[in-house]
Short mmCIF file of C-alpha atoms and ligand atoms in Angstrom, two decimals:
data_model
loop_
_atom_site.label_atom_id
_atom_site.label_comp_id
_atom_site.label_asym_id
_atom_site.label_seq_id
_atom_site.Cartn_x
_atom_site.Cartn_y
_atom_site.Cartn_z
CA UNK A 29 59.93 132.84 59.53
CA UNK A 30 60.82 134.25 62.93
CA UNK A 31 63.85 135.83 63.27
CA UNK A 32 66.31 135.12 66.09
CA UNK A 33 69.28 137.53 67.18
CA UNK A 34 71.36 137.28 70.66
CA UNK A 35 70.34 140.44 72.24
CA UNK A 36 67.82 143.02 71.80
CA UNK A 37 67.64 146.18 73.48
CA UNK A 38 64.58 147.82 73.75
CA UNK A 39 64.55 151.96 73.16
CA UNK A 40 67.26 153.80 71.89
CA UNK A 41 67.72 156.65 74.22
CA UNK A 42 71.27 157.21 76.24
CA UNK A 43 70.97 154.43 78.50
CA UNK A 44 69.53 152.44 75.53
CA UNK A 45 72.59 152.80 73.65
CA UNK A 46 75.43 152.67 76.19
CA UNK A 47 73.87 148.66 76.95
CA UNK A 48 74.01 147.66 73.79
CA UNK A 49 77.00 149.40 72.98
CA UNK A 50 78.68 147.65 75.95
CA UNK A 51 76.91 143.92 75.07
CA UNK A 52 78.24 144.57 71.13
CA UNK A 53 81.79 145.75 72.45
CA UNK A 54 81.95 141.90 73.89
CA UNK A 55 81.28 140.15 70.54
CA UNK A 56 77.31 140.25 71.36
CA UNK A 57 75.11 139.77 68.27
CA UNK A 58 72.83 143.27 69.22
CA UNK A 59 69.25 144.54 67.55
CA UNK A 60 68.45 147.86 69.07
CA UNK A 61 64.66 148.54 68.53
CA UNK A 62 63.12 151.94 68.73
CA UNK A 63 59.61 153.19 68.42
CA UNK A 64 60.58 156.56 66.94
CA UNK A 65 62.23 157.38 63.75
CA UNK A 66 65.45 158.02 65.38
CA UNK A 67 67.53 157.49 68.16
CA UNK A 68 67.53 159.77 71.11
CA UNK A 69 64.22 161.97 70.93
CA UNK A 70 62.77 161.67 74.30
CA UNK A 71 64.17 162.28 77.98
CA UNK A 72 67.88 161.65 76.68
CA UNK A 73 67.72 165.29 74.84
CA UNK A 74 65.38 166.99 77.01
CA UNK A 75 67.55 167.50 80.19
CA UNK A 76 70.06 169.54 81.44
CA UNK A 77 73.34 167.67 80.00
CA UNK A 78 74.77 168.11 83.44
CA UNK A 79 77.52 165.30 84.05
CA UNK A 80 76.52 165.15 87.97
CA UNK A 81 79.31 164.42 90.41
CA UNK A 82 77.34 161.99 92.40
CA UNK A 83 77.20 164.40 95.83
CA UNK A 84 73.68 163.35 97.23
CA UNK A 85 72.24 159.85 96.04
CA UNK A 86 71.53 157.76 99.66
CA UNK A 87 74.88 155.78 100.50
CA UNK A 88 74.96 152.39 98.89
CA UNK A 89 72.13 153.01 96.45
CA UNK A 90 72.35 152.41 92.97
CA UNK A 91 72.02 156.04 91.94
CA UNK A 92 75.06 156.61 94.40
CA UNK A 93 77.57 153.73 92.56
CA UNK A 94 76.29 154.50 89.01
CA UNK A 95 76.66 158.25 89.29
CA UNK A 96 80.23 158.59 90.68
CA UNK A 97 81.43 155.31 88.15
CA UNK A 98 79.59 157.23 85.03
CA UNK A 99 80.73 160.13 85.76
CA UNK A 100 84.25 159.02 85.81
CA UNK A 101 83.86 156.63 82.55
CA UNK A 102 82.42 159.61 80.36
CA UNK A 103 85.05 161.99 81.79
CA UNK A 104 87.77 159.29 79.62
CA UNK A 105 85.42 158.53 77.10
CA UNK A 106 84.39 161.66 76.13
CA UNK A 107 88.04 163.04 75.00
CA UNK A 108 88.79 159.98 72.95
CA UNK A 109 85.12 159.98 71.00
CA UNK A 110 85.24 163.82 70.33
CA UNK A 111 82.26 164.12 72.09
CA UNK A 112 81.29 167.72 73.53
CA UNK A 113 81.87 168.29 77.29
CA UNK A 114 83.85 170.67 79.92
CA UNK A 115 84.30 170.17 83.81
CA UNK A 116 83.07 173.49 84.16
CA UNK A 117 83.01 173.21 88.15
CA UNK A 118 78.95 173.23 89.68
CA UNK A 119 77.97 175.63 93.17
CA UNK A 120 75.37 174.18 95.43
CA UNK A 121 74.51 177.88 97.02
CA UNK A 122 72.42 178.72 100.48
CA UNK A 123 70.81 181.79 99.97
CA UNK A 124 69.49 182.59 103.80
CA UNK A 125 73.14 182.43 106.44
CA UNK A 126 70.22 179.86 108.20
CA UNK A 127 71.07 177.15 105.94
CA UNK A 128 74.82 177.13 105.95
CA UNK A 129 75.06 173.89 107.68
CA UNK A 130 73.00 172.64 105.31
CA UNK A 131 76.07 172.92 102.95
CA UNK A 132 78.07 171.49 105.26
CA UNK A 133 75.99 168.35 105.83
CA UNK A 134 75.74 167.77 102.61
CA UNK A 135 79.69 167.93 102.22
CA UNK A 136 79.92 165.22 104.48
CA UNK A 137 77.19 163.04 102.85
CA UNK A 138 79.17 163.64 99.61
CA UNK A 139 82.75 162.60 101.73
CA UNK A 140 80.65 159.67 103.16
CA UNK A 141 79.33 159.04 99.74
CA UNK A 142 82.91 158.37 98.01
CA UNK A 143 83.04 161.70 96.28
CA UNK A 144 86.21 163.63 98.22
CA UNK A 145 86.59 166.76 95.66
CA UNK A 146 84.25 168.81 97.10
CA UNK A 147 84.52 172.16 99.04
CA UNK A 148 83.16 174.43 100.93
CA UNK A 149 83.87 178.01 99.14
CA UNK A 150 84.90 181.13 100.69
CA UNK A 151 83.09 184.57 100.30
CA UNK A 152 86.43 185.33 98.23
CA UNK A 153 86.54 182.71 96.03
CA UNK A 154 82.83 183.08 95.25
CA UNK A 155 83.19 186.64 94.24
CA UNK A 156 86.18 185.87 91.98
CA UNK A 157 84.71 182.41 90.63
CA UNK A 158 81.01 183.81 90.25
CA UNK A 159 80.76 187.85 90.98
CA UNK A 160 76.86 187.95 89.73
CA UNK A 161 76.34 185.24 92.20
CA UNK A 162 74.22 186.24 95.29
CA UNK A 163 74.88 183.93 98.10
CA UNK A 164 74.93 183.46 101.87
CA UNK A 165 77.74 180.53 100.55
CA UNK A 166 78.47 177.99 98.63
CA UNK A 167 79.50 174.39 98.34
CA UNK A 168 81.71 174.00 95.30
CA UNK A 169 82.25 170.76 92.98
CA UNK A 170 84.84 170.86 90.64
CA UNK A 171 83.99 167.52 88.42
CA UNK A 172 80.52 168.39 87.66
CA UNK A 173 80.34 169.06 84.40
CA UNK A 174 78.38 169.77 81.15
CA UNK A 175 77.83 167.52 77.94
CA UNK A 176 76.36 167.70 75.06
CA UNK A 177 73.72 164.70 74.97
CA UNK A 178 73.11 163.93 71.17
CA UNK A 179 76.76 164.03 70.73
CA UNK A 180 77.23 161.08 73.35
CA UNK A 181 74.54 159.16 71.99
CA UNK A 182 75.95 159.14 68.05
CA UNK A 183 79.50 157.93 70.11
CA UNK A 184 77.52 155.08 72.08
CA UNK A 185 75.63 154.27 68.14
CA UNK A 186 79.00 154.40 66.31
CA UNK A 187 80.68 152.13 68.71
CA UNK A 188 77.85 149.72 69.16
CA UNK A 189 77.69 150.02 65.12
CA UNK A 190 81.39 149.49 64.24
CA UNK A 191 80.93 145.93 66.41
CA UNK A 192 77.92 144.59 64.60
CA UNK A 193 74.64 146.37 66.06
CA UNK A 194 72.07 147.46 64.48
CA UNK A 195 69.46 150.25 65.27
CA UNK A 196 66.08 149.11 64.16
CA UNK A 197 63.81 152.46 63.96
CA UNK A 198 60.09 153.10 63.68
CA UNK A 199 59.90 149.67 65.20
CA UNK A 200 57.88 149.82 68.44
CA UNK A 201 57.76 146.68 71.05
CA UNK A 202 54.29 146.00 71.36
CA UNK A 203 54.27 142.80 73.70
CA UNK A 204 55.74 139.53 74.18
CA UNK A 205 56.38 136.55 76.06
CA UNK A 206 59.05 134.54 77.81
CA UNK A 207 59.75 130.94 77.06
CA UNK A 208 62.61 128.55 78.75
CA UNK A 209 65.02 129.72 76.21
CA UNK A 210 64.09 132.65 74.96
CA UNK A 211 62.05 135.96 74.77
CA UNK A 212 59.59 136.48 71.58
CA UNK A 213 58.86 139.80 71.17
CA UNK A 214 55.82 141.37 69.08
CA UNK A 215 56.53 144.08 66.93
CA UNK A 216 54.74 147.34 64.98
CA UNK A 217 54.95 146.83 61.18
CA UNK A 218 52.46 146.48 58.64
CA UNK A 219 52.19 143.04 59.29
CA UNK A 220 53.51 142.94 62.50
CA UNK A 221 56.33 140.74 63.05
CA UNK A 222 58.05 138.59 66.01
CA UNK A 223 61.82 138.27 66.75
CA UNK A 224 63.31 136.26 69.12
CA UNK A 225 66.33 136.93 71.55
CA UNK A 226 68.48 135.08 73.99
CA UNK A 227 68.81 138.31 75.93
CA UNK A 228 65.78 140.91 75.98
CA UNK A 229 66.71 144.95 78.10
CA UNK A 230 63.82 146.57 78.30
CA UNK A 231 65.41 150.07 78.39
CA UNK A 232 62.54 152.19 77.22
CA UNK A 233 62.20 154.93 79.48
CA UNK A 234 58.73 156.10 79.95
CA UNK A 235 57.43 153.19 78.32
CA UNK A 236 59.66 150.42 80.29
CA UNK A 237 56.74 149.70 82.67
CA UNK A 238 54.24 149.08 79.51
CA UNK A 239 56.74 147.01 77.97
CA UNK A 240 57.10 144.75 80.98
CA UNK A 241 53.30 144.24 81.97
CA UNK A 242 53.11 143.28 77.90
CA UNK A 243 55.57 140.36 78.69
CA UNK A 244 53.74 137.78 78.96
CA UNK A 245 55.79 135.66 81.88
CA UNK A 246 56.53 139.12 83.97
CA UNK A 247 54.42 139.18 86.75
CA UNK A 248 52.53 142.65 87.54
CA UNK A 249 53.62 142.43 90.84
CA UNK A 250 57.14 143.14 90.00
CA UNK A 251 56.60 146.38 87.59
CA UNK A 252 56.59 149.40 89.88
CA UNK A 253 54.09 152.36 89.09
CA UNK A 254 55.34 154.93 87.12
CA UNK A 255 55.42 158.82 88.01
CA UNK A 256 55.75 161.46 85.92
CA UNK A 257 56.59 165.10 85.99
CA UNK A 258 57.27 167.56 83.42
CA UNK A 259 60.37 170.86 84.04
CA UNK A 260 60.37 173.70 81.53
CA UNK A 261 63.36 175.17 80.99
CA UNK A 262 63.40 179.03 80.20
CA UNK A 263 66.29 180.56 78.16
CA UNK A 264 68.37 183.31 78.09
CA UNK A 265 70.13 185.15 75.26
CA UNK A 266 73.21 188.41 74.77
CA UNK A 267 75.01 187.75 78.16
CA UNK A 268 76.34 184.95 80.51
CA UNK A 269 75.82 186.20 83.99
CA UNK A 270 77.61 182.60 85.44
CA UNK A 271 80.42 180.15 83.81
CA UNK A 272 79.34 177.41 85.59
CA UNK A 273 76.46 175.67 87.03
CA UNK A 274 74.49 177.03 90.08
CA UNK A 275 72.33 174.36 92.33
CA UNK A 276 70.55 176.36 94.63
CA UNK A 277 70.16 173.91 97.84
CA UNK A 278 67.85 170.99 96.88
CA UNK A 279 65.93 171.46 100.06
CA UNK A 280 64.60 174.54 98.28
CA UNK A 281 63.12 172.33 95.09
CA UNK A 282 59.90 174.07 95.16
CA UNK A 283 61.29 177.69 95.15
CA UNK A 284 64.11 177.19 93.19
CA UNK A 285 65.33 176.54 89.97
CA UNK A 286 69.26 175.21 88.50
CA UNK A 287 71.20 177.55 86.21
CA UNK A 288 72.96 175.37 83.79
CA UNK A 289 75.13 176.88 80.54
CA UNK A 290 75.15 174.70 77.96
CA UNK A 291 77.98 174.00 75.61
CA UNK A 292 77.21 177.04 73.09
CA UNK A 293 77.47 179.83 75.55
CA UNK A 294 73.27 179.22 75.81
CA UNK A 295 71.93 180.34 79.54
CA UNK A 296 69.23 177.87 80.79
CA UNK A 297 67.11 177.67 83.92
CA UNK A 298 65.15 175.31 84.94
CA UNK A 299 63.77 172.67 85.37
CA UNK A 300 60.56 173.11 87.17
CA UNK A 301 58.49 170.27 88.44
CA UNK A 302 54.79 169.83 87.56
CA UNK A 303 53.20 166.57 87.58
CA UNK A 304 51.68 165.30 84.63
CA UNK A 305 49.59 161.94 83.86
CA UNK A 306 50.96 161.36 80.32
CA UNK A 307 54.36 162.33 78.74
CA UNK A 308 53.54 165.91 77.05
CA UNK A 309 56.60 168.17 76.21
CA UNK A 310 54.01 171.19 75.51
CA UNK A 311 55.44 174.52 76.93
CA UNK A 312 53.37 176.49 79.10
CA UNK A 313 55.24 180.10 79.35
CA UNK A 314 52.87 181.53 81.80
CA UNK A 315 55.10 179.51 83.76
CA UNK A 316 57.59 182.93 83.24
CA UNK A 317 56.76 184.39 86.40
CA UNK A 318 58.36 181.48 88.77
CA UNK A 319 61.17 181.55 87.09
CA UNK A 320 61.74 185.33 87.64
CA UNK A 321 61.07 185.21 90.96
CA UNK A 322 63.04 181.91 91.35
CA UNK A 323 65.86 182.95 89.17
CA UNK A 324 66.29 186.69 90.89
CA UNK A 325 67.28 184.78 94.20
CA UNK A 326 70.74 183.79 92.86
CA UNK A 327 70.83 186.43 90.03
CA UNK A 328 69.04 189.86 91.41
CA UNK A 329 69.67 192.25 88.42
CA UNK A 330 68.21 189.98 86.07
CA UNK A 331 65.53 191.95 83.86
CA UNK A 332 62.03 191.69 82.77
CA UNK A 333 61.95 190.30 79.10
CA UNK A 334 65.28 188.95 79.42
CA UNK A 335 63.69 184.85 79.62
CA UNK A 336 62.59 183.10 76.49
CA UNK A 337 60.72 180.18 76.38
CA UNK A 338 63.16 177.00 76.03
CA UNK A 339 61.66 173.09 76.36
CA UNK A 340 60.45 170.82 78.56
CA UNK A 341 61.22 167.53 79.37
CA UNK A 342 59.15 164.52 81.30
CA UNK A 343 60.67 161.83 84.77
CA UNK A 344 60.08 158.56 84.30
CA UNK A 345 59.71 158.15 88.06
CA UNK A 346 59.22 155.90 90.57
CA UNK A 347 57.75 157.89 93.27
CA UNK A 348 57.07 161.77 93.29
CA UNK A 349 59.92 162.08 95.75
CA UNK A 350 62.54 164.62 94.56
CA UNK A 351 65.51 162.91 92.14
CA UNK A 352 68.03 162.59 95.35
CA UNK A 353 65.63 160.32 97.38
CA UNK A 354 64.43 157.55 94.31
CA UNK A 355 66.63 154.92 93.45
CA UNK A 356 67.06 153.77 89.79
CA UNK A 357 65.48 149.52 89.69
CA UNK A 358 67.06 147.52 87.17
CA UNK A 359 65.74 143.68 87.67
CA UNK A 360 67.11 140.35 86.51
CA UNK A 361 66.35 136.93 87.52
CA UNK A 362 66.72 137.60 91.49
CA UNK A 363 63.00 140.04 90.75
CA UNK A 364 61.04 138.30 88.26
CA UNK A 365 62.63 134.84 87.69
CA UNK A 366 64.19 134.93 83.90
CA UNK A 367 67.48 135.24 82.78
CA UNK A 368 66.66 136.12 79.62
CA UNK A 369 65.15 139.73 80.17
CA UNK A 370 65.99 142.92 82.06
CA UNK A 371 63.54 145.12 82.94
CA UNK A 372 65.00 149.22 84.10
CA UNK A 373 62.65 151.20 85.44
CA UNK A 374 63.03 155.10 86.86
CA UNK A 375 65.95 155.99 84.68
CA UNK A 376 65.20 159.81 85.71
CA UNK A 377 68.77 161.77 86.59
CA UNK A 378 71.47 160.75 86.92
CA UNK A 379 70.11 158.20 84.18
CA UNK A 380 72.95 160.19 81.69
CA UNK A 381 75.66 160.71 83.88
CA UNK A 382 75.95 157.23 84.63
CA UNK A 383 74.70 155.84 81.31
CA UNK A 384 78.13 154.17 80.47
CA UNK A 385 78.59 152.79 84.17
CA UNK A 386 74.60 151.37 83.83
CA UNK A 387 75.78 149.18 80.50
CA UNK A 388 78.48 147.83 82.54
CA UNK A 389 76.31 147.53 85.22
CA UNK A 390 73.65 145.53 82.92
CA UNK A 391 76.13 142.83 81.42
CA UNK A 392 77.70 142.06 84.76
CA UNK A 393 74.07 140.87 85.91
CA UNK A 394 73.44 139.33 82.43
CA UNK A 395 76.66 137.20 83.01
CA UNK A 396 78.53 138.42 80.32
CA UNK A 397 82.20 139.11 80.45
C1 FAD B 410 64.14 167.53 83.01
C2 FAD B 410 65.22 166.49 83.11
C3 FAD B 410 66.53 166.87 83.43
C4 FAD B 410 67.53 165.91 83.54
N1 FAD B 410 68.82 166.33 83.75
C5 FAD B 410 69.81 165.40 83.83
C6 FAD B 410 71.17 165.80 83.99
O1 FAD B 410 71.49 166.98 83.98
N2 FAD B 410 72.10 164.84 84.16
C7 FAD B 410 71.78 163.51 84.16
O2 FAD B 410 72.68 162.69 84.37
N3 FAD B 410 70.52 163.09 83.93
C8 FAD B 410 69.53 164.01 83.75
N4 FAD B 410 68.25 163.61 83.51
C9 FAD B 410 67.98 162.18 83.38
C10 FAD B 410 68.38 161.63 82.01
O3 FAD B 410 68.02 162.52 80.97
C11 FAD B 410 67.69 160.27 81.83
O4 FAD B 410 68.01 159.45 82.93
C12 FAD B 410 68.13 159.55 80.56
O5 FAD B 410 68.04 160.39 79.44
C13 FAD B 410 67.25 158.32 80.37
O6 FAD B 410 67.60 157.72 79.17
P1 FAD B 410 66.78 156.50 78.63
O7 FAD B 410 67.55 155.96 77.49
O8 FAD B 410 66.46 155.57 79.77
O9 FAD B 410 65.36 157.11 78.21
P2 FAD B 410 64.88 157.83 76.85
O10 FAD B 410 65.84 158.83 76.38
O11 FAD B 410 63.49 158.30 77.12
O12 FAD B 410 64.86 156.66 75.79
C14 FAD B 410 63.90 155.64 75.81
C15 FAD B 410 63.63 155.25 74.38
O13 FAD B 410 62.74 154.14 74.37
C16 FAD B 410 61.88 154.28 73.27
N5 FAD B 410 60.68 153.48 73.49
C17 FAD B 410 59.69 153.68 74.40
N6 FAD B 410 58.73 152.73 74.26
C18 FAD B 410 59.12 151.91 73.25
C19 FAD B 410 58.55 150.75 72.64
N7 FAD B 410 57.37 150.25 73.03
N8 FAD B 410 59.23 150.14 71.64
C20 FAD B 410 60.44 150.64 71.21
N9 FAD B 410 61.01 151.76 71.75
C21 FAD B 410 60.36 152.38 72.76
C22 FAD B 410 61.59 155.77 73.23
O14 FAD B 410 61.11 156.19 71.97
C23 FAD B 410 62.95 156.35 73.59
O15 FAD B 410 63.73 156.64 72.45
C24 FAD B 410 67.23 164.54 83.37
C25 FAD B 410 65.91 164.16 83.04
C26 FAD B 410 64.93 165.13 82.89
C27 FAD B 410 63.54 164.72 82.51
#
């Protein structure tokens, strides 16, 4: 016997489990299915658990919307779940006097953008808020913030749990195909199996776009080519030379890398960018001597042997363009045709900032109120 449920949501990472949390929260009948033997063990732990303010998605995009919305969803949601996170307050710092308008350009995208708290810091207020920081100046946004990832995801589970849902692991989508009424999926198992859903999000990260082309009914045409690239993150232990985030200018991607606390006190740079052709989380630390020379631009006394080796983590993206230039694509019947299944591809940052703000985003265009 086949068996039928109302929705299914493929992959249980972040933006996995803030849909179906959002579809159960509405009296939805929800199956998560995950290929691993828990929830959360790809991209939605290997990041920088920065809650991003939403300063420099293009105006109107998707990234733009779901970033600023997310952002101000988790900043409620996170107090009443217990879930770890501070608005610790993020500097976007010019290191050469040349690229001080820079700063304020981007100010006015932000403005332009819908985000208003954001400033342009004086040499004062740098030196009190940051005195390790070397800077030509600084832009300063007080709501970005840090969160703990796992912690949000367990929230999302117990939520989507408490209504009815249930997380199916070590259950891996291997194709499918869409009928009038409904999607039949194909499923890993020992035999494998088939279940059937009236609504099918494909919400599988890295493996969204070999989900979709698996469908039968999907045509090819509509699943965009996948990108990835791999940032190491290097650690540092015994002293916190900033308490809160420091952006060097994105302009400078290829020379610089973020400083991000996380929640413990932990100092983490990073991450890099290196593109890879298969999703591979192995850590190369020759990579140790970019980071010096990268880190020593915002922080000059920092020492030799002070960086450890932290973790990597792998974009699922849509083009190699930097993060700030790629929108997210999340496709219903106005793409491919169905509205039975929706396909999200590119879920690279701010894919956990605006996680919450994406499951919203995801019922409205399934219909559901
Ligand atoms: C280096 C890095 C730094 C980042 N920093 C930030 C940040 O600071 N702030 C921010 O907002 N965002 C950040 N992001 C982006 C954010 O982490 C992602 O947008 C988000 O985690 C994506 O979540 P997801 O649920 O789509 O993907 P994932 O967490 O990858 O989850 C997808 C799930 O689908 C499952 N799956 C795959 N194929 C199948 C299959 N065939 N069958 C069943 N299950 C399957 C996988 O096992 C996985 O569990 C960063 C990303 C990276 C890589």
């Amino acid at each position: 016997m086949i068996e039928k449920v109302d929705c299914i949501v493929i992959g249980a990472g972040v933006v996995g489990l803030a849909i179906a949390r959002s579809l159960a929260m509405v009296g939805r009948e929800v199956i998560i299915l995950e290929a691993e033997n828990t929830y959360g063990t790809h991209t939605s732990t290997r990041n920088s658990g920065c809650i991003h303010a939403g300063i420099n998605y293009p105006q109107g995009s998707l990234k733009n919307q779901l970033a600023i919305r997310g952002k101000n969803l988790l900043y409620q949601y996170c107090p009443e779940r217990g879930v770890s996170h501070e608005m610790t307050g993020k500097f976007i710092v010019a290191i050469e006097d040349e690229d001080i308008p820079v700063l304020h350009e981007l100010k006015e995208k932000a403005n332009k953008n819908g985000l208003e708290q954001i400033y342009i810091a004086d040499a004062g207020q740098i030196k009190e808020m940051e005195p390790n920081l070397n800077c030509a100046g600084a832009l300063y946004s007080p709501t970005s913030g840090l969160i703990e990832p796992h912690d949000l995801m367990t929230a999302y589970l117990g939520d989507a749990e408490n209504c009815g849902a249930v997380l199916a692991v070590n259950t891996k989508v291997l194709s499918g195909e869409i009928f009038e009424k409904f999607v039949e999926l194909v499923v890993s198992g020992n035999p494998k199996s088939k279940i059937r859903c009236g609504l099918c999000v494909n919400a599988a990260g890295h493996g969204a776009q070999k989900i979709a082309a698996a469908i039968k009914g999907i045509s090819l045409e509509t699943v965009p080519k996948q990108f990835l690239t791999r940032g190491s993150y290097f650690v540092m232990y015994g002293r916190k030379p900033f308490n809160r985030m420091i952006y060097p200018l994105p302009k400078d991607h290829a020379i610089s890398v973020h400083v991000c606390p996380d929640l413990s006190g932990l100092n983490r740079f990073g991450p890099d960018v290196e593109i890879i052709d298969e999703v591979d989380y192995s850590f190369d630390a020759e990579r140790v001597s970019f980071f010096y020379d990268a880190i020593r631009r915002v922080l000059p006394d920092l020492r030799d042997g002070e960086l450890q080796p932290g973790y990597t983590g792998v974009r699922p993206k849509l083009s190699l363009k930097q993060a700030t230039s790629n929108d997210f694509v999340i496709q219903g019947k106005n793409q491919h045709g169905y509205d039975s299944i929706i396909n999200l591809y590119g879920i690279e940052s701010p894919g956990l900032t605006s996680s919450m703000a994406i499951g919203e985003y995801v019922k409205a265009l399934a219909g559901i109120i």
